[in-house]
Amino acid sequence: METPSATVSVPDSPTVSAEISLPIEGMSCASCVNRIERFLRKTPGVAEANVNLATEVATIRYLPEIAGLDELARAIEAAGYEVRQVPAAADGTALSLADEADAEAAERAHDRRSLGISAAVALLVAAVAMGLMYAPSLPIGMEQLAWLLLGPATFVQFWAGRRFYRAAWRSAIHRSTGMDTLVVVGTTTAWAYSVLVTVAPEILRSAGIQPETYFDSSTAIVGLVLMGRWLEARAKSQTVGAIKELLGLQAQSARIVRAGAEIDVPLEDVRVGDLVRVRPGERVPVDGKVVEGESTVDESMLTGEPLPVLKSSGAQVIGATMNGRGTFLFRATRVGHDTALAHIVDLVRRAQGSKAPIQRLADRIGGIFVPVVLGLGALTFGLWYVFGPDPKVTHALVAFITVVVISCPCAMGLATPTAIMVGTGKGAEAGILIRGGEALELAAGIQAVVFDKTGTLTRGRPTLGDVVTAPGFEPVAVLDAAAAVERGSEHPLAAAILARADELGIGRGTVEAFEAVTGRGVRGRVDGRTVLVGTAAYLESEGVELGALAAASHSAETGGSASAMTQATQATQAASATHSASEAASAVTYVAIDGRAAGLLPTVDEIKPEAAQAVRELTAAGVEVWLVTGDGLRVARSVAAAVGIAPGRVMAEVLPAGKADAVAAIQARGRRVAMVGDGINDAPALARADVGIAIGTGADVAMEASDVTLVGGDPRAVATAIRLSRQTRRVIRQNLLWAFGYNVVLIPVAMGALFPILGVTLNPALAAGAMALSSVSVVTNSLRLRRFDLGSSAARSTAALRLNSAAAA
């Protein structure tokens, strides 16, 4: 057996599971999903298996040292299905993202053509048959007409319907049933009975049964089911529009420097370490670091920032972003499936292939649906044969065919995954990356949102004000010692201190015995002196008496530092003329040298202009908004007041571990909580929350711990993500209600529930049409999410994405 080609991440440690996505052929309904998952989960080494009917992909988490790709493929085949081979590039390597998308699009086009031709032929035969049968006068008798229709009806039954027979046979040899089983049983019964009537009508007459053929029903059923599959495939192809748009941003080639010459090569030929030239107006082909030149780059497709960003030597550039008027040379650091764009596409694909908990009921019902329907069909035949009017056999046969044909487990299987595909894709357009169906369902029920401050409600790029010193210390000396120790820290305030020190050419002293105390500060020995840098509580716990510096810190935090306020005003005015300097969050870092309070370093972190609107939108949606920060209470309350968070929902001076406890405390009040953060110290709280939301400009570890990633950093996207999740949940419920309601109502009607009251029965062809449209209606309802109003919180990102897509085209 050939091992399927697929992308798989193999762990370094044998105790860590790997994950793989395998495309599957032959699935048609929820019962198929249930069966494949059962067989995979019974395979040794498989930790989890989720099958998505809409994408026809199985996502499997397994232990590579126990289960390999061959074992996984064999489990799928044992369930009665096949693993679709994923084509590789000519050189045997994995296809690029664009080529992969082209291959998938070509395969969908081939399926649509095949289904369209088959459905057209089947419907044409059915129309001719019924037209002749119901014409006012016929040039030939009914027996001759039956012989005339035998050939075309047989052609439709076994050529156009061959896909149903293959799938049903595959299920039968593995002692399983599916949607195709119902179609085969219904149409074969009608066709076989009609053949008997055509070939040996005297047998039925001798039994007192009036010969009547159902070639029109068998051909119409095949044609309508195929037409429904074609419409369903067409609708499902529209649910992956977000991935298409993302892939459209990718450059097709790159200009690399080799042996002193610049040459154009296909994108897949770029390797890590290559020097790449980007000319004016071109897309950056892969991720890298600028080594020469300068230009502005439009990164709005990833960050939502409306203004281009200046890139010079040492700056990071991201693949698929748009270069401005300059030119630069950069060294490739991430290529192929390792680029930022590839990670985003992979995240969207995983989300679209995931399963929401609400789908589990549909899967359980789907597992027993087809056998139950076949049993109901047999019961219906018996009841009509015993209690029905004459001709009993005819009525019983028609009722049996109608019951098995009208039943539709497909709609149940498609109800949730199609909505998740469209919902997560719509979110991706706005830079809202939802990890999966479970995260989406949880986000819909969020009752409280907890914001971290730095980098979430503020820009996370603090600037340093005037250094305040204690008697006997010089500002430059204090800054020099503090900067030397802070070079080992990743805190945003450290970046502000180092930026000022680098401007002055200081802070380069040798540091010994460096130690970082999470959430409190750092310490080390610089030129023989012990230096502490951090919060007031940290210095006091080390026995440092702050004295007059405490009063000075209060002045700095409330705006007493003229330099700090001047910088805040300038930064804010540059952003918006309507914002005042009070909308900048001031914080203070203390410095002690050899056990004495030496000075304090006031920093200003501008509050994001969108933060207040984000809080208003969440409040309007009935969501509680909290602020949890490690900063002092005065700073925390100042920021809360500026953005509209109630003072009673502010938690200050909270250590990183305490943020998770703060989330737990809110959860203890009966609230479903979302945590929004961007730093490493937010990861525990993100993991503890019901839904973790990471700002995409933050640390990778925060994004790993999150359920939702906001690419860019606009806090208004939090409200948009919750609204989108709620709307997607509403569509899922509508789909499930329709899928279950359809079967609950129409199966009894097909059995003849209305006959004793109204004398009405269903025609098998009408039943087939209803069954086909039931699946299409579910997919169409899900597609309504494409019209979801993303609102002002994502307008820039969406507009940027569409502009970039157009430019790529």
mmCIF file of N, CA, C and O in Angstrom, residues 5 86-95:
data_model
loop_
_atom_site.group_PDB
_atom_site.id
_atom_site.type_symbol
_atom_site.label_atom_id
_atom_site.label_comp_id
_atom_site.label_asym_id
_atom_site.label_seq_id
_atom_site.Cartn_x
_atom_site.Cartn_y
_atom_site.Cartn_z
ATOM 1 N N SER A 5 0.665 10.964 0.952
ATOM 2 C CA SER A 5 1.518 12.144 1.136
ATOM 3 C C SER A 5 0.769 13.159 1.958
ATOM 4 O O SER A 5 -0.329 13.539 1.637
ATOM 5 N N VAL A 86 -2.295 12.862 -1.870
ATOM 6 C CA VAL A 86 -1.993 14.275 -2.073
ATOM 7 C C VAL A 86 -0.822 14.387 -3.032
ATOM 8 O O VAL A 86 0.250 13.840 -2.777
ATOM 9 N N PRO A 87 -0.974 15.054 -4.181
ATOM 10 C CA PRO A 87 0.125 15.132 -5.143
ATOM 11 C C PRO A 87 1.315 15.892 -4.589
ATOM 12 O O PRO A 87 1.185 16.788 -3.769
ATOM 13 N N ALA A 88 2.496 15.503 -5.035
ATOM 14 C CA ALA A 88 3.733 16.177 -4.628
ATOM 15 C C ALA A 88 4.294 16.948 -5.810
ATOM 16 O O ALA A 88 3.885 16.770 -6.951
ATOM 17 N N ALA A 89 5.230 17.813 -5.517
ATOM 18 C CA ALA A 89 5.891 18.567 -6.576
ATOM 19 C C ALA A 89 6.760 17.636 -7.407
ATOM 20 O O ALA A 89 7.037 16.502 -7.035
ATOM 21 N N ALA A 90 7.219 18.133 -8.543
ATOM 22 C CA ALA A 90 7.986 17.295 -9.464
ATOM 23 C C ALA A 90 9.260 16.758 -8.833
ATOM 24 O O ALA A 90 9.712 15.656 -9.136
ATOM 25 N N ASP A 91 9.854 17.548 -7.914
ATOM 26 C CA ASP A 91 11.097 17.096 -7.295
ATOM 27 C C ASP A 91 10.854 16.226 -6.072
ATOM 28 O O ASP A 91 11.782 15.871 -5.364
ATOM 29 N N GLY A 92 9.587 15.896 -5.809
ATOM 30 C CA GLY A 92 9.267 15.021 -4.694
ATOM 31 C C GLY A 92 9.050 15.735 -3.392
ATOM 32 O O GLY A 92 8.644 15.142 -2.410
ATOM 33 N N THR A 93 9.285 17.044 -3.353
ATOM 34 C CA THR A 93 9.065 17.794 -2.125
ATOM 35 C C THR A 93 7.605 18.183 -2.017
ATOM 36 O O THR A 93 6.845 18.056 -2.968
ATOM 37 N N ALA A 94 7.252 18.679 -0.850
ATOM 38 C CA ALA A 94 5.866 19.107 -0.656
ATOM 39 C C ALA A 94 5.561 20.304 -1.543
ATOM 40 O O ALA A 94 6.417 21.126 -1.837
ATOM 41 N N LEU A 95 4.330 20.387 -1.964
ATOM 42 C CA LEU A 95 3.919 21.500 -2.805
ATOM 43 C C LEU A 95 3.943 22.806 -2.018
ATOM 44 O O LEU A 95 3.780 22.827 -0.809
#
